[in-house]
mmCIF file of C-alpha atoms in Angstrom:
data_model
loop_
_atom_site.group_PDB
_atom_site.id
_atom_site.type_symbol
_atom_site.label_atom_id
_atom_site.label_comp_id
_atom_site.label_asym_id
_atom_site.label_seq_id
_atom_site.Cartn_x
_atom_site.Cartn_y
_atom_site.Cartn_z
ATOM 1 C CA MET A 84 -16.315 -1.140 19.162
ATOM 2 C CA ILE A 85 -12.998 -2.426 17.822
ATOM 3 C CA PHE A 86 -11.262 -0.579 15.196
ATOM 4 C CA ALA A 87 -8.266 0.128 14.912
ATOM 5 C CA SER A 88 -6.624 -1.974 13.078
ATOM 6 C CA ASP A 89 -7.156 -5.097 11.558
ATOM 7 C CA ASN A 90 -4.109 -6.194 12.939
ATOM 8 C CA TRP A 91 -6.525 -6.433 16.204
ATOM 9 C CA SER A 92 -8.164 -9.808 14.488
ATOM 10 C CA GLY A 93 -7.956 -13.050 15.775
ATOM 11 C CA ALA A 94 -6.710 -15.783 13.242
ATOM 12 C CA HIS A 95 -9.860 -17.343 12.098
ATOM 13 C CA PRO A 96 -11.121 -21.443 13.551
ATOM 14 C CA ALA A 97 -10.521 -23.065 10.063
ATOM 15 C CA ILE A 98 -6.881 -21.693 10.457
ATOM 16 C CA ASN A 99 -6.414 -23.034 13.282
ATOM 17 C CA ALA A 100 -7.838 -26.282 12.802
ATOM 18 C CA SER A 101 -5.534 -26.761 9.316
ATOM 19 C CA LEU A 102 -2.237 -25.058 12.487
ATOM 20 C CA GLU A 103 -3.932 -28.149 14.523
ATOM 21 C CA ALA A 104 -4.308 -30.597 12.457
ATOM 22 C CA ASN A 105 -0.253 -30.118 10.709
ATOM 23 C CA ALA A 106 1.282 -29.660 13.984
ATOM 24 C CA ALA A 107 2.298 -33.056 15.146
ATOM 25 C CA GLY A 108 4.418 -36.058 13.490
ATOM 26 C CA MET A 109 7.177 -35.171 11.737
ATOM 27 C CA ALA A 110 8.430 -33.563 8.636
ATOM 28 C CA ALA A 111 10.791 -32.313 5.997
ATOM 29 C CA ALA A 112 12.219 -27.962 7.626
ATOM 30 C CA TYR A 113 13.119 -24.974 5.734
ATOM 31 C CA GLY A 114 10.036 -25.461 2.780
ATOM 32 C CA ALA A 115 10.344 -28.814 1.766
ATOM 33 C CA SER A 116 8.087 -29.773 3.499
ATOM 34 C CA ASP A 117 4.749 -32.446 1.604
ATOM 35 C CA ILE A 118 2.379 -29.152 2.384
ATOM 36 C CA ASP A 119 4.982 -26.617 2.175
ATOM 37 C CA LYS A 120 4.915 -28.366 -1.846
ATOM 38 C CA ALA A 121 1.310 -27.622 -1.731
ATOM 39 C CA VAL A 122 0.827 -24.773 -0.738
ATOM 40 C CA GLU A 123 3.142 -23.758 -3.896
ATOM 41 C CA ARG A 124 1.273 -25.434 -6.513
ATOM 42 C CA ARG A 125 -2.361 -23.450 -5.344
ATOM 43 C CA PHE A 126 0.116 -19.574 -5.472
ATOM 44 C CA ASN A 127 0.055 -21.252 -9.277
ATOM 45 C CA GLU A 128 -3.973 -21.978 -9.122
ATOM 46 C CA VAL A 129 -4.683 -18.347 -7.752
ATOM 47 C CA PHE A 130 -2.143 -16.848 -10.128
ATOM 48 C CA GLU A 131 -2.844 -18.885 -14.214
ATOM 49 C CA ARG A 132 0.472 -19.463 -14.038
ATOM 50 C CA GLU A 133 3.751 -21.346 -12.163
ATOM 51 C CA VAL A 134 5.174 -18.069 -9.488
ATOM 52 C CA ALA A 135 7.773 -18.751 -7.146
ATOM 53 C CA VAL A 136 6.666 -18.102 -3.722
ATOM 54 C CA PHE A 137 8.179 -17.785 -0.645
ATOM 55 C CA PHE A 138 6.651 -17.589 3.114
ATOM 56 C CA VAL A 139 8.079 -14.860 5.303
ATOM 57 C CA GLY A 140 6.488 -13.458 8.613
ATOM 58 C CA THR A 141 5.722 -10.250 7.484
ATOM 59 C CA GLY A 142 4.779 -7.875 5.752
ATOM 60 C CA THR A 143 7.735 -5.138 6.087
ATOM 61 C CA ALA A 144 10.374 -8.142 6.182
ATOM 62 C CA ALA A 145 7.927 -9.094 2.847
ATOM 63 C CA ASN A 146 8.942 -5.442 0.961
ATOM 64 C CA SER A 147 12.403 -5.779 2.482
ATOM 65 C CA LEU A 148 12.949 -7.976 0.890
ATOM 66 C CA SER A 149 11.652 -8.085 -2.011
ATOM 67 C CA PHE A 150 13.903 -4.782 -2.808
ATOM 68 C CA ALA A 151 16.645 -5.892 -1.724
ATOM 69 C CA ALA A 152 15.652 -9.487 -4.583
ATOM 70 C CA VAL A 153 16.182 -6.000 -7.053
ATOM 71 C CA ASN A 154 18.995 -3.580 -5.260
ATOM 72 C CA ARG A 155 21.990 -1.738 -7.131
ATOM 73 C CA PRO A 156 24.165 0.181 -6.743
ATOM 74 C CA GLY A 157 22.615 3.620 -5.169
ATOM 75 C CA GLY A 158 19.175 2.232 -5.706
ATOM 76 C CA VAL A 159 16.318 4.704 -5.279
ATOM 77 C CA VAL A 160 12.356 2.771 -4.253
ATOM 78 C CA LEU A 161 10.403 5.099 -6.340
ATOM 79 C CA CYS A 162 6.384 4.583 -4.369
ATOM 80 C CA HIS A 163 3.729 6.982 -3.341
ATOM 81 C CA ARG A 164 4.993 9.742 -0.778
ATOM 82 C CA GLU A 165 2.226 8.172 1.943
ATOM 83 C CA ALA A 166 3.296 4.772 1.454
ATOM 84 C CA HIS A 167 4.484 2.370 3.937
ATOM 85 C CA VAL A 168 7.677 1.420 3.195
ATOM 86 C CA VAL A 169 8.784 5.477 3.662
ATOM 87 C CA GLU A 170 6.316 6.520 6.964
ATOM 88 C CA ASP A 171 5.907 2.899 8.965
ATOM 89 C CA GLU A 172 8.113 0.169 8.367
ATOM 90 C CA CYS A 173 11.382 2.263 10.383
ATOM 91 C CA GLY A 174 13.413 2.061 7.979
ATOM 92 C CA ALA A 175 13.616 -1.965 6.981
ATOM 93 C CA PRO A 176 13.692 -1.432 3.311
ATOM 94 C CA GLU A 177 16.896 0.908 3.593
ATOM 95 C CA PHE A 178 18.768 -1.985 6.401
ATOM 96 C CA PHE A 179 18.005 -4.709 4.119
ATOM 97 C CA THR A 180 19.110 -2.985 1.138
ATOM 98 C CA HIS A 181 21.716 -1.843 2.304
ATOM 99 C CA GLY A 182 20.962 1.592 2.387
ATOM 100 C CA ALA A 183 18.702 2.261 -1.555
ATOM 101 C CA ARG A 184 16.726 5.457 -0.409
ATOM 102 C CA MET A 185 12.942 6.269 -1.210
ATOM 103 C CA ALA A 186 11.935 8.432 -4.038
ATOM 104 C CA PRO A 187 8.418 9.599 -3.065
ATOM 105 C CA VAL A 188 5.983 10.276 -5.627
ATOM 106 C CA ASP A 189 3.075 12.708 -4.488
ATOM 107 C CA GLY A 190 -0.576 11.286 -6.140
ATOM 108 C CA ALA A 191 -4.237 12.981 -4.632
ATOM 109 C CA ASN A 192 -5.727 10.093 -2.350
ATOM 110 C CA GLY A 193 -2.140 7.856 -1.997
ATOM 111 C CA LEU A 194 -2.349 6.114 -4.894
ATOM 112 C CA ILE A 195 0.510 7.901 -7.572
ATOM 113 C CA ASP A 196 0.082 10.154 -10.109
ATOM 114 C CA PRO A 197 1.523 8.813 -13.783
ATOM 115 C CA TYR A 198 2.562 11.899 -15.024
ATOM 116 C CA ASN A 199 4.617 13.211 -11.020
ATOM 117 C CA LEU A 200 6.568 8.908 -11.411
ATOM 118 C CA ARG A 201 7.810 10.237 -15.163
ATOM 119 C CA ARG A 202 8.578 13.499 -13.534
ATOM 120 C CA GLU A 203 10.538 12.050 -10.739
ATOM 121 C CA LEU A 204 12.715 9.110 -13.117
ATOM 122 C CA ALA A 205 13.424 11.460 -15.458
ATOM 123 C CA ARG A 206 15.314 13.300 -12.453
ATOM 124 C CA PHE A 207 17.656 10.308 -12.796
ATOM 125 C CA ARG A 208 19.281 10.613 -15.128
ATOM 126 C CA PRO A 209 22.227 8.178 -16.342
ATOM 127 C CA ASP A 210 25.232 10.200 -16.740
ATOM 128 C CA PHE A 211 24.018 11.438 -13.447
ATOM 129 C CA ILE A 212 25.499 8.879 -11.122
ATOM 130 C CA HIS A 213 25.633 11.232 -7.779
ATOM 131 C CA ALA A 214 21.625 10.510 -8.062
ATOM 132 C CA GLY A 215 21.822 7.223 -7.817
ATOM 133 C CA GLN A 216 19.258 4.692 -10.125
ATOM 134 C CA PRO A 217 16.251 3.466 -9.987
ATOM 135 C CA MET A 218 15.539 -0.154 -9.479
ATOM 136 C CA ALA A 219 11.798 0.001 -8.340
ATOM 137 C CA VAL A 220 8.471 1.452 -8.429
ATOM 138 C CA THR A 221 6.067 -0.537 -5.813
ATOM 139 C CA VAL A 222 2.499 0.458 -5.192
ATOM 140 C CA SER A 223 0.718 -0.473 -2.327
ATOM 141 C CA GLN A 224 -2.624 -1.645 -3.289
ATOM 142 C CA PRO A 225 -4.949 -1.070 -1.240
ATOM 143 C CA GLY A 226 -2.822 2.354 -0.831
ATOM 144 C CA GLU A 227 -2.873 3.798 2.794
ATOM 145 C CA ALA A 228 -5.496 6.079 2.711
ATOM 146 C CA GLY A 229 -7.736 2.913 1.498
ATOM 147 C CA THR A 230 -7.911 3.717 -1.557
ATOM 148 C CA LEU A 231 -7.505 1.824 -4.990
ATOM 149 C CA TYR A 232 -5.888 1.583 -8.642
ATOM 150 C CA SER A 233 -7.518 0.003 -11.322
ATOM 151 C CA VAL A 234 -6.072 -2.206 -13.174
ATOM 152 C CA ASP A 235 -5.733 -0.163 -16.067
ATOM 153 C CA GLU A 236 -3.465 1.710 -13.925
ATOM 154 C CA ILE A 237 -2.690 -0.660 -12.862
ATOM 155 C CA GLU A 238 -0.556 -0.849 -16.332
ATOM 156 C CA VAL A 239 -0.206 2.178 -17.379
ATOM 157 C CA ILE A 240 2.951 2.236 -14.353
ATOM 158 C CA ALA A 241 3.731 -0.491 -15.294
ATOM 159 C CA GLY A 242 4.546 0.149 -18.353
ATOM 160 C CA ILE A 243 6.306 3.140 -16.727
ATOM 161 C CA ALA A 244 8.263 0.927 -14.672
ATOM 162 C CA HIS A 245 9.911 -1.041 -17.504
ATOM 163 C CA GLU A 246 10.347 1.030 -19.925
ATOM 164 C CA ARG A 247 13.701 1.892 -17.268
ATOM 165 C CA ASP A 248 14.126 -1.183 -17.076
ATOM 166 C CA LEU A 249 12.153 -1.790 -13.502
ATOM 167 C CA THR A 250 9.937 -4.333 -11.318
ATOM 168 C CA LEU A 251 7.323 -3.043 -10.885
ATOM 169 C CA HIS A 252 6.788 -4.551 -7.120
ATOM 170 C CA MET A 253 3.313 -4.480 -5.408
ATOM 171 C CA ASP A 254 2.811 -4.188 -1.589
ATOM 172 C CA GLY A 255 -0.406 -6.520 -0.770
ATOM 173 C CA ALA A 256 -0.486 -6.647 2.552
ATOM 174 C CA ARG A 257 -4.311 -6.498 1.747
ATOM 175 C CA PHE A 258 -4.960 -7.508 -1.498
ATOM 176 C CA ALA A 259 -7.585 -10.256 -1.012
ATOM 177 C CA ASN A 260 -10.089 -6.982 0.195
ATOM 178 C CA ALA A 261 -8.459 -4.803 -3.210
ATOM 179 C CA LEU A 262 -10.032 -8.222 -5.291
ATOM 180 C CA VAL A 263 -12.826 -7.936 -3.747
ATOM 181 C CA ALA A 264 -13.583 -4.213 -3.949
ATOM 182 C CA THR A 265 -12.836 -4.781 -8.174
ATOM 183 C CA ASN A 266 -13.798 -7.636 -8.569
ATOM 184 C CA ALA A 267 -10.677 -7.837 -10.483
ATOM 185 C CA SER A 268 -8.710 -12.027 -9.844
ATOM 186 C CA PRO A 269 -5.138 -12.343 -9.068
ATOM 187 C CA ALA A 270 -4.156 -12.585 -12.190
ATOM 188 C CA GLU A 271 -5.408 -9.292 -13.516
ATOM 189 C CA MET A 272 -4.628 -7.599 -10.610
ATOM 190 C CA THR A 273 -0.911 -8.613 -10.954
ATOM 191 C CA TRP A 274 1.437 -9.784 -13.815
ATOM 192 C CA ARG A 275 -1.969 -9.937 -16.228
ATOM 193 C CA ALA A 276 -1.602 -5.959 -16.143
ATOM 194 C CA GLY A 277 2.659 -5.818 -15.403
ATOM 195 C CA VAL A 278 3.438 -6.468 -11.218
ATOM 196 C CA ASP A 279 6.785 -8.283 -11.012
ATOM 197 C CA ILE A 280 6.652 -9.452 -7.470
ATOM 198 C CA LEU A 281 3.797 -9.351 -4.909
ATOM 199 C CA SER A 282 4.167 -8.922 -1.361
ATOM 200 C CA PHE A 283 0.915 -11.231 -0.439
ATOM 201 C CA GLY A 284 -0.460 -10.459 2.590
ATOM 202 C CA ALA A 285 -2.591 -12.599 5.118
ATOM 203 C CA THR A 286 -2.118 -11.779 8.672
ATOM 204 C CA LYS A 287 -4.465 -9.148 8.875
ATOM 205 C CA ASN A 288 -7.047 -11.235 6.615
ATOM 206 C CA GLY A 289 -7.696 -14.211 9.751
ATOM 207 C CA CYS A 290 -3.977 -15.725 9.499
ATOM 208 C CA TRP A 291 -1.646 -16.397 12.791
ATOM 209 C CA CYS A 292 1.259 -15.176 10.739
ATOM 210 C CA ALA A 293 1.631 -15.661 7.399
ATOM 211 C CA GLU A 294 2.636 -13.444 4.489
ATOM 212 C CA ALA A 295 4.427 -14.456 1.446
ATOM 213 C CA VAL A 296 6.685 -12.685 -0.911
ATOM 214 C CA VAL A 297 5.703 -14.441 -5.123
ATOM 215 C CA PHE A 298 8.229 -13.270 -7.534
ATOM 216 C CA PHE A 299 5.388 -13.564 -11.776
ATOM 217 C CA ASP A 300 8.936 -14.721 -13.307
ATOM 218 C CA PRO A 301 11.097 -17.609 -10.771
ATOM 219 C CA ASP A 302 13.524 -16.878 -13.001
ATOM 220 C CA LYS A 303 13.894 -13.525 -11.341
ATOM 221 C CA ALA A 304 14.050 -15.690 -7.830
ATOM 222 C CA ARG A 305 16.822 -17.425 -8.576
ATOM 223 C CA GLN A 306 19.589 -15.420 -5.063
ATOM 224 C CA PHE A 307 15.716 -14.714 -3.191
ATOM 225 C CA PRO A 308 16.189 -17.413 -1.170
ATOM 226 C CA TYR A 309 19.972 -16.881 -0.298
ATOM 227 C CA ILE A 310 18.583 -13.095 1.080
ATOM 228 C CA ARG A 311 15.605 -15.006 2.861
ATOM 229 C CA LYS A 312 17.782 -16.608 4.216
ATOM 230 C CA ARG A 313 20.706 -13.758 5.106
ATOM 231 C CA GLY A 314 16.922 -11.529 6.592
ATOM 232 C CA ALA A 315 16.690 -14.080 9.160
ATOM 233 C CA GLN A 316 13.182 -14.860 7.414
ATOM 234 C CA LEU A 317 13.454 -18.697 6.083
ATOM 235 C CA PHE A 318 12.215 -20.297 9.268
ATOM 236 C CA SER A 319 13.038 -23.978 10.043
ATOM 237 C CA LYS A 320 9.247 -25.253 10.977
ATOM 238 C CA THR A 321 7.848 -23.961 7.848
ATOM 239 C CA ARG A 322 5.143 -25.705 8.009
ATOM 240 C CA PHE A 323 3.285 -23.665 10.192
ATOM 241 C CA VAL A 324 2.889 -20.442 7.871
ATOM 242 C CA ALA A 325 1.880 -22.907 5.011
ATOM 243 C CA ALA A 326 -0.614 -24.982 6.926
ATOM 244 C CA GLN A 327 -2.139 -20.866 7.313
ATOM 245 C CA LEU A 328 -1.963 -20.401 3.823
ATOM 246 C CA LEU A 329 -2.963 -23.440 3.119
ATOM 247 C CA ALA A 330 -6.734 -23.036 5.185
ATOM 248 C CA TYR A 331 -6.130 -19.562 3.840
ATOM 249 C CA LEU A 332 -6.989 -19.505 0.009
ATOM 250 C CA ASP A 333 -9.028 -23.265 0.454
ATOM 251 C CA GLU A 334 -12.518 -23.031 -0.964
ATOM 252 C CA GLY A 335 -12.044 -19.388 -1.280
ATOM 253 C CA LEU A 336 -11.952 -18.125 2.925
ATOM 254 C CA TRP A 337 -9.732 -15.666 2.234
ATOM 255 C CA LEU A 338 -11.990 -13.889 -0.311
ATOM 256 C CA LYS A 339 -15.008 -14.135 2.139
ATOM 257 C CA LEU A 340 -13.292 -12.985 5.131
ATOM 258 C CA ALA A 341 -12.750 -9.990 3.120
ATOM 259 C CA ALA A 342 -15.911 -9.720 1.583
ATOM 260 C CA HIS A 343 -17.283 -9.471 5.111
ATOM 261 C CA SER A 344 -14.817 -7.167 6.627
ATOM 262 C CA ASN A 345 -15.072 -4.514 3.340
ATOM 263 C CA ALA A 346 -18.888 -4.760 3.827
ATOM 264 C CA MET A 347 -18.972 -3.965 8.134
ATOM 265 C CA ALA A 348 -16.703 -0.700 6.261
ATOM 266 C CA ASP A 349 -19.056 -0.744 3.975
ATOM 267 C CA ALA A 350 -21.723 -0.156 7.003
ATOM 268 C CA LEU A 351 -20.473 2.595 8.736
ATOM 269 C CA ARG A 352 -19.341 4.270 6.001
ATOM 270 C CA GLU A 353 -23.412 3.922 5.256
ATOM 271 C CA GLY A 354 -23.214 5.330 9.367
ATOM 272 C CA ILE A 355 -20.866 8.156 8.608
ATOM 273 C CA ARG A 356 -23.153 9.472 6.023
ATOM 274 C CA ARG A 357 -26.086 10.303 7.932
ATOM 275 C CA SER A 358 -24.488 11.258 9.954
ATOM 276 C CA THR A 359 -24.794 15.323 11.781
ATOM 277 C CA HIS A 360 -21.524 14.300 14.342
ATOM 278 C CA ALA A 361 -19.114 12.657 11.024
ATOM 279 C CA ARG A 362 -18.068 12.914 7.569
ATOM 280 C CA GLU A 363 -16.228 10.655 4.921
ATOM 281 C CA ALA A 364 -12.873 12.318 4.566
ATOM 282 C CA TRP A 365 -12.258 10.653 1.785
ATOM 283 C CA ASN A 366 -14.484 7.791 0.168
ATOM 284 C CA THR A 367 -13.047 4.286 0.640
ATOM 285 C CA ARG A 368 -14.135 1.139 -1.657
ATOM 286 C CA THR A 369 -12.354 -2.337 1.409
ATOM 287 C CA ASN A 370 -11.779 -1.979 5.191
ATOM 288 C CA GLU A 371 -10.354 1.039 6.370
ATOM 289 C CA VAL A 372 -12.420 3.966 6.539
ATOM 290 C CA PHE A 373 -11.258 8.027 7.346
ATOM 291 C CA ALA A 374 -13.873 10.159 9.400
ATOM 292 C CA ILE A 375 -13.276 14.112 10.441
ATOM 293 C CA VAL A 376 -14.800 14.642 13.494
ATOM 294 C CA GLU A 377 -15.266 17.068 15.982
ATOM 295 C CA LYS A 378 -12.330 16.546 19.353
ATOM 296 C CA THR A 379 -15.577 16.306 21.155
ATOM 297 C CA THR A 380 -16.950 13.110 19.187
ATOM 298 C CA ALA A 381 -13.682 11.560 19.165
ATOM 299 C CA ALA A 382 -13.770 11.692 23.051
ATOM 300 C CA LYS A 383 -17.491 10.558 23.564
ATOM 301 C CA LEU A 384 -16.860 7.618 20.992
ATOM 302 C CA ARG A 385 -14.070 6.062 22.684
ATOM 303 C CA SER A 386 -15.387 6.742 26.221
ATOM 304 C CA GLU A 387 -18.088 4.835 25.069
ATOM 305 C CA GLY A 388 -15.884 2.384 23.725
ATOM 306 C CA ALA A 389 -14.559 2.370 20.180
ATOM 307 C CA VAL A 390 -11.451 2.017 19.169
ATOM 308 C CA PHE A 391 -9.869 3.713 16.576
ATOM 309 C CA TYR A 392 -6.325 5.801 15.503
ATOM 310 C CA ASP A 393 -5.996 9.049 15.087
ATOM 311 C CA TRP A 394 -4.321 10.192 11.966
ATOM 312 C CA ASN A 395 -1.995 12.719 9.611
ATOM 313 C CA PRO A 396 -3.951 14.896 6.952
ATOM 314 C CA PRO A 397 -2.226 13.821 3.688
ATOM 315 C CA HIS A 398 -0.008 16.286 2.316
ATOM 316 C CA GLY A 399 -0.841 18.863 0.026
ATOM 317 C CA SER A 400 -4.324 19.233 2.029
ATOM 318 C CA PRO A 401 -3.793 21.823 5.043
ATOM 319 C CA THR A 402 -7.456 22.460 4.530
ATOM 320 C CA LEU A 403 -8.971 18.549 4.922
ATOM 321 C CA ILE A 404 -9.686 19.105 9.021
ATOM 322 C CA GLY A 405 -11.264 22.294 10.428
ATOM 323 C CA GLU A 406 -8.986 24.051 14.729
ATOM 324 C CA ASP A 407 -11.252 21.757 15.964
ATOM 325 C CA GLU A 408 -11.147 19.052 13.960
ATOM 326 C CA GLN A 409 -9.482 15.825 13.938
ATOM 327 C CA LEU A 410 -8.743 12.239 11.118
ATOM 328 C CA ILE A 411 -9.813 8.950 12.189
ATOM 329 C CA ARG A 412 -9.022 5.837 10.926
ATOM 330 C CA LEU A 413 -11.186 3.627 11.284
ATOM 331 C CA VAL A 414 -10.839 -0.020 10.422
ATOM 332 C CA THR A 415 -12.959 -3.464 9.848
ATOM 333 C CA SER A 416 -11.363 -6.526 10.285
ATOM 334 C CA TRP A 417 -13.168 -10.515 8.991
ATOM 335 C CA SER A 418 -13.658 -10.700 12.471
ATOM 336 C CA THR A 419 -17.007 -7.214 13.010
ATOM 337 C CA ASP A 420 -19.477 -7.484 14.814
ATOM 338 C CA PRO A 421 -21.764 -6.432 12.783
ATOM 339 C CA ALA A 422 -23.520 -5.824 15.912
ATOM 340 C CA ASP A 423 -20.021 -2.716 16.815
ATOM 341 C CA VAL A 424 -21.146 -1.310 13.519
ATOM 342 C CA THR A 425 -24.499 -0.458 14.841
ATOM 343 C CA ARG A 426 -24.034 0.614 18.007
ATOM 344 C CA PHE A 427 -21.059 3.434 16.414
ATOM 345 C CA ALA A 428 -22.800 4.227 13.465
ATOM 346 C CA ALA A 429 -26.386 4.979 16.407
ATOM 347 C CA ALA A 430 -22.850 6.505 18.850
ATOM 348 C CA ILE A 431 -22.486 9.365 15.427
ATOM 349 C CA ALA A 432 -26.264 10.016 14.150
#
């Protein structure tokens, strides 16, 4: 009953097969191979327009180098208070931007509130240089609380960002899960809604090590090859990242894998709703589930083989859990076995 993280999952057989098929022989290095170019064209098809795509090794690199690409002196990136770039990237965005700051914005359920975004932006007056200057807004889709922005909500945030000539970046570590949950197309979720740069995640959803930075206006990506090289993310044998993404995007595999993990999370949610020993902390729709259990129940589950993370309550919710309770996060993946979900549901019934 492994629900710690989708990062614990292995690689899908089709991904492995593609790696093996493309491992032999010689191929041009540094992104110049035929398979690299084929995958770049595939991204154009997925997003229904010409994009500039750059392979990197981690989601942290994708986010940090995206910010470096739009950096300004005294730069500030506005993000949700509990965004991954604030809480889980060990200062990498600040490091790779040479000192840009992450400015938190409040909002319920892990999502930026547009009113609060406007209010925070108003704090940065162009005539007050001491505060620095905003350079981007970033949204996580899904957010750290497992919740989702609708396409309309993304459009609103994009409008606010673009009013100030700011880039809208999307952290899409679980981008496929968001697409499946909302039934939106990749284009609808991103550039048609006003997103300028996407950190496209695949590692959590069946790949071994494959992430990408996608610019929806290729002209804005002219300096990014140098930024990626300086950031030590230009792999010589990029064909091995490309080989993973080739299989990942083939015949909609990426969406099928995300649909499975979302369905397994739905089953977990249903088990929690029926339980007398657990309750949902808040409603989610993707492959992350947050539950409140008694501390003794959490210990019992672990003794029976369940693996999950204790989770910090969101800021501003001090009464969410009781003194003897624990907030936990459960994450399903493309390889989650339905039998494990059934066992977990039985354990909390």
